[in-house]
Amino acid sequence: MLLIDPWITNPANKNGKEDLAKITKADLILLTHGHGDHIGDSVALAKATGAKLVSTFDLGKAMAQYGGYPAEQTGMGTMGNFGGELTLLDGEVKIAFVPAVH
């Protein structure tokens, strides 16, 4: 399972805490960028599931050093730079790193 920018406890989700507790399995957590509404519950989910972080190198390093993401669940195999691509989960998932402004 791949989770993208998982903010399950978003105030708009009145059952957020219960829904978060139900997620017990995830292979990867992809963070598109470092805004709080995109990082969301990624650290709690990583600790609960063992999911590896998929992100740019700079965001991955910051999440491990300062954001509480388990460092052993980050690494070269799941991080990239803009213009790069990763193929993960035995070829089931292909990630393209592209810049986006919002």
JSON list of C-alpha atoms in Angstrom, two decimals:
[
{"chain": "A", "resi": 1, "resn": "MET", "atom": "CA", "xyz": [0.00, 0.00, 0.00]},
{"chain": "A", "resi": 2, "resn": "LEU", "atom": "CA", "xyz": [1.19, 3.49, -0.89]},
{"chain": "A", "resi": 3, "resn": "LEU", "atom": "CA", "xyz": [-0.03, 6.48, 1.11]},
{"chain": "A", "resi": 4, "resn": "ILE", "atom": "CA", "xyz": [0.35, 9.95, -0.41]},
{"chain": "A", "resi": 5, "resn": "ASP", "atom": "CA", "xyz": [0.48, 13.04, 1.85]},
{"chain": "A", "resi": 6, "resn": "PRO", "atom": "CA", "xyz": [-1.48, 11.22, 4.58]},
{"chain": "A", "resi": 7, "resn": "TRP", "atom": "CA", "xyz": [-3.31, 13.69, 6.81]},
{"chain": "A", "resi": 8, "resn": "ILE", "atom": "CA", "xyz": [-5.93, 11.38, 8.22]},
{"chain": "A", "resi": 9, "resn": "THR", "atom": "CA", "xyz": [-6.56, 13.51, 11.33]},
{"chain": "A", "resi": 10, "resn": "ASN", "atom": "CA", "xyz": [-7.36, 16.57, 9.22]},
{"chain": "A", "resi": 11, "resn": "PRO", "atom": "CA", "xyz": [-9.94, 18.64, 11.14]},
{"chain": "A", "resi": 12, "resn": "ALA", "atom": "CA", "xyz": [-12.38, 18.07, 8.27]},
{"chain": "A", "resi": 13, "resn": "ASN", "atom": "CA", "xyz": [-12.39, 14.35, 9.15]},
{"chain": "A", "resi": 14, "resn": "LYS", "atom": "CA", "xyz": [-14.46, 14.02, 12.33]},
{"chain": "A", "resi": 15, "resn": "ASN", "atom": "CA", "xyz": [-13.36, 10.37, 12.68]},
{"chain": "A", "resi": 16, "resn": "GLY", "atom": "CA", "xyz": [-9.70, 11.13, 12.05]},
{"chain": "A", "resi": 17, "resn": "LYS", "atom": "CA", "xyz": [-8.23, 9.52, 15.17]},
{"chain": "A", "resi": 18, "resn": "GLU", "atom": "CA", "xyz": [-10.27, 6.37, 14.70]},
{"chain": "A", "resi": 19, "resn": "ASP", "atom": "CA", "xyz": [-9.45, 6.19, 10.98]},
{"chain": "A", "resi": 20, "resn": "LEU", "atom": "CA", "xyz": [-5.75, 6.67, 11.71]},
{"chain": "A", "resi": 21, "resn": "ALA", "atom": "CA", "xyz": [-5.76, 3.80, 14.21]},
{"chain": "A", "resi": 22, "resn": "LYS", "atom": "CA", "xyz": [-7.28, 1.50, 11.56]},
{"chain": "A", "resi": 23, "resn": "ILE", "atom": "CA", "xyz": [-4.26, 1.84, 9.25]},
{"chain": "A", "resi": 24, "resn": "THR", "atom": "CA", "xyz": [-1.95, -0.97, 10.30]},
{"chain": "A", "resi": 25, "resn": "LYS", "atom": "CA", "xyz": [-0.25, -1.75, 6.99]},
{"chain": "A", "resi": 26, "resn": "ALA", "atom": "CA", "xyz": [1.55, 0.48, 4.52]},
{"chain": "A", "resi": 27, "resn": "ASP", "atom": "CA", "xyz": [4.62, -0.17, 2.39]},
{"chain": "A", "resi": 28, "resn": "LEU", "atom": "CA", "xyz": [5.45, 3.40, 1.38]},
{"chain": "A", "resi": 29, "resn": "ILE", "atom": "CA", "xyz": [4.54, 6.93, 2.41]},
{"chain": "A", "resi": 30, "resn": "LEU", "atom": "CA", "xyz": [5.09, 9.48, -0.35]},
{"chain": "A", "resi": 31, "resn": "LEU", "atom": "CA", "xyz": [5.42, 13.11, 0.68]},
{"chain": "A", "resi": 32, "resn": "THR", "atom": "CA", "xyz": [5.08, 15.57, -2.18]},
{"chain": "A", "resi": 33, "resn": "HIS", "atom": "CA", "xyz": [6.58, 18.44, -0.18]},
{"chain": "A", "resi": 34, "resn": "GLY", "atom": "CA", "xyz": [7.19, 19.66, 3.34]},
{"chain": "A", "resi": 35, "resn": "HIS", "atom": "CA", "xyz": [4.07, 21.66, 4.16]},
{"chain": "A", "resi": 36, "resn": "GLY", "atom": "CA", "xyz": [2.30, 20.54, 7.32]},
{"chain": "A", "resi": 37, "resn": "ASP", "atom": "CA", "xyz": [-0.92, 19.69, 5.53]},
{"chain": "A", "resi": 38, "resn": "HIS", "atom": "CA", "xyz": [1.04, 17.26, 3.34]},
{"chain": "A", "resi": 39, "resn": "ILE", "atom": "CA", "xyz": [3.29, 15.76, 6.02]},
{"chain": "A", "resi": 40, "resn": "GLY", "atom": "CA", "xyz": [0.18, 15.24, 8.14]},
{"chain": "A", "resi": 41, "resn": "ASP", "atom": "CA", "xyz": [0.24, 11.93, 9.98]},
{"chain": "A", "resi": 42, "resn": "SER", "atom": "CA", "xyz": [3.21, 10.48, 8.11]},
{"chain": "A", "resi": 43, "resn": "VAL", "atom": "CA", "xyz": [5.42, 10.07, 11.19]},
{"chain": "A", "resi": 44, "resn": "ALA", "atom": "CA", "xyz": [2.73, 8.33, 13.25]},
{"chain": "A", "resi": 45, "resn": "LEU", "atom": "CA", "xyz": [1.90, 6.07, 10.31]},
{"chain": "A", "resi": 46, "resn": "ALA", "atom": "CA", "xyz": [5.56, 5.26, 9.69]},
{"chain": "A", "resi": 47, "resn": "LYS", "atom": "CA", "xyz": [6.03, 4.24, 13.30]},
{"chain": "A", "resi": 48, "resn": "ALA", "atom": "CA", "xyz": [2.86, 2.12, 13.26]},
{"chain": "A", "resi": 49, "resn": "THR", "atom": "CA", "xyz": [3.45, 0.39, 9.92]},
{"chain": "A", "resi": 50, "resn": "GLY", "atom": "CA", "xyz": [7.18, 0.47, 9.18]},
{"chain": "A", "resi": 51, "resn": "ALA", "atom": "CA", "xyz": [6.48, 2.22, 5.87]},
{"chain": "A", "resi": 52, "resn": "LYS", "atom": "CA", "xyz": [9.47, 3.63, 4.01]},
{"chain": "A", "resi": 53, "resn": "LEU", "atom": "CA", "xyz": [9.53, 7.31, 3.11]},
{"chain": "A", "resi": 54, "resn": "VAL", "atom": "CA", "xyz": [9.40, 8.32, -0.56]},
{"chain": "A", "resi": 55, "resn": "SER", "atom": "CA", "xyz": [10.45, 11.94, -1.06]},
{"chain": "A", "resi": 56, "resn": "THR", "atom": "CA", "xyz": [13.11, 14.24, -2.37]},
{"chain": "A", "resi": 57, "resn": "PHE", "atom": "CA", "xyz": [16.49, 13.86, -0.69]},
{"chain": "A", "resi": 58, "resn": "ASP", "atom": "CA", "xyz": [16.27, 17.18, 1.15]},
{"chain": "A", "resi": 59, "resn": "LEU", "atom": "CA", "xyz": [12.81, 16.49, 2.54]},
{"chain": "A", "resi": 60, "resn": "GLY", "atom": "CA", "xyz": [13.74, 12.95, 3.54]},
{"chain": "A", "resi": 61, "resn": "LYS", "atom": "CA", "xyz": [16.81, 14.12, 5.41]},
{"chain": "A", "resi": 62, "resn": "ALA", "atom": "CA", "xyz": [14.83, 16.85, 7.19]},
{"chain": "A", "resi": 63, "resn": "MET", "atom": "CA", "xyz": [12.06, 14.43, 8.14]},
{"chain": "A", "resi": 64, "resn": "ALA", "atom": "CA", "xyz": [14.56, 12.00, 9.67]},
{"chain": "A", "resi": 65, "resn": "GLN", "atom": "CA", "xyz": [16.68, 14.66, 11.42]},
{"chain": "A", "resi": 66, "resn": "TYR", "atom": "CA", "xyz": [14.01, 17.06, 12.61]},
{"chain": "A", "resi": 67, "resn": "GLY", "atom": "CA", "xyz": [10.57, 15.64, 11.86]},
{"chain": "A", "resi": 68, "resn": "GLY", "atom": "CA", "xyz": [10.66, 12.39, 13.80]},
{"chain": "A", "resi": 69, "resn": "TYR", "atom": "CA", "xyz": [10.46, 10.02, 10.82]},
{"chain": "A", "resi": 70, "resn": "PRO", "atom": "CA", "xyz": [12.37, 6.83, 11.70]},
{"chain": "A", "resi": 71, "resn": "ALA", "atom": "CA", "xyz": [15.77, 7.19, 9.99]},
{"chain": "A", "resi": 72, "resn": "GLU", "atom": "CA", "xyz": [15.99, 3.47, 9.27]},
{"chain": "A", "resi": 73, "resn": "GLN", "atom": "CA", "xyz": [12.85, 3.84, 7.11]},
{"chain": "A", "resi": 74, "resn": "THR", "atom": "CA", "xyz": [14.49, 6.42, 4.83]},
{"chain": "A", "resi": 75, "resn": "GLY", "atom": "CA", "xyz": [17.28, 5.99, 2.34]},
{"chain": "A", "resi": 76, "resn": "MET", "atom": "CA", "xyz": [18.75, 6.20, -1.12]},
{"chain": "A", "resi": 77, "resn": "GLY", "atom": "CA", "xyz": [16.41, 3.57, -2.56]},
{"chain": "A", "resi": 78, "resn": "THR", "atom": "CA", "xyz": [13.27, 5.61, -1.94]},
{"chain": "A", "resi": 79, "resn": "MET", "atom": "CA", "xyz": [14.47, 9.17, -2.48]},
{"chain": "A", "resi": 80, "resn": "GLY", "atom": "CA", "xyz": [15.20, 11.19, -5.59]},
{"chain": "A", "resi": 81, "resn": "ASN", "atom": "CA", "xyz": [15.78, 14.56, -7.18]},
{"chain": "A", "resi": 82, "resn": "PHE", "atom": "CA", "xyz": [13.61, 16.58, -9.55]},
{"chain": "A", "resi": 83, "resn": "GLY", "atom": "CA", "xyz": [13.87, 15.05, -13.01]},
{"chain": "A", "resi": 84, "resn": "GLY", "atom": "CA", "xyz": [14.51, 11.59, -11.60]},
{"chain": "A", "resi": 85, "resn": "GLU", "atom": "CA", "xyz": [12.34, 8.50, -11.37]},
{"chain": "A", "resi": 86, "resn": "LEU", "atom": "CA", "xyz": [12.02, 5.54, -9.02]},
{"chain": "A", "resi": 87, "resn": "THR", "atom": "CA", "xyz": [10.44, 2.17, -9.61]},
{"chain": "A", "resi": 88, "resn": "LEU", "atom": "CA", "xyz": [9.25, 0.58, -6.37]},
{"chain": "A", "resi": 89, "resn": "LEU", "atom": "CA", "xyz": [7.27, -2.37, -5.01]},
{"chain": "A", "resi": 90, "resn": "ASP", "atom": "CA", "xyz": [8.64, -4.83, -7.56]},
{"chain": "A", "resi": 91, "resn": "GLY", "atom": "CA", "xyz": [7.73, -2.55, -10.46]},
{"chain": "A", "resi": 92, "resn": "GLU", "atom": "CA", "xyz": [4.15, -1.90, -9.36]},
{"chain": "A", "resi": 93, "resn": "VAL", "atom": "CA", "xyz": [4.81, 1.79, -8.65]},
{"chain": "A", "resi": 94, "resn": "LYS", "atom": "CA", "xyz": [6.75, 4.34, -10.68]},
{"chain": "A", "resi": 95, "resn": "ILE", "atom": "CA", "xyz": [7.46, 7.74, -9.13]},
{"chain": "A", "resi": 96, "resn": "ALA", "atom": "CA", "xyz": [8.50, 10.75, -11.23]},
{"chain": "A", "resi": 97, "resn": "PHE", "atom": "CA", "xyz": [9.99, 13.71, -9.35]},
{"chain": "A", "resi": 98, "resn": "VAL", "atom": "CA", "xyz": [8.67, 16.91, -10.91]},
{"chain": "A", "resi": 99, "resn": "PRO", "atom": "CA", "xyz": [8.70, 20.47, -9.55]},
{"chain": "A", "resi": 100, "resn": "ALA", "atom": "CA", "xyz": [5.33, 22.00, -8.74]},
{"chain": "A", "resi": 101, "resn": "VAL", "atom": "CA", "xyz": [4.42, 25.46, -7.52]},
{"chain": "A", "resi": 102, "resn": "HIS", "atom": "CA", "xyz": [1.30, 26.04, -5.48]}
]
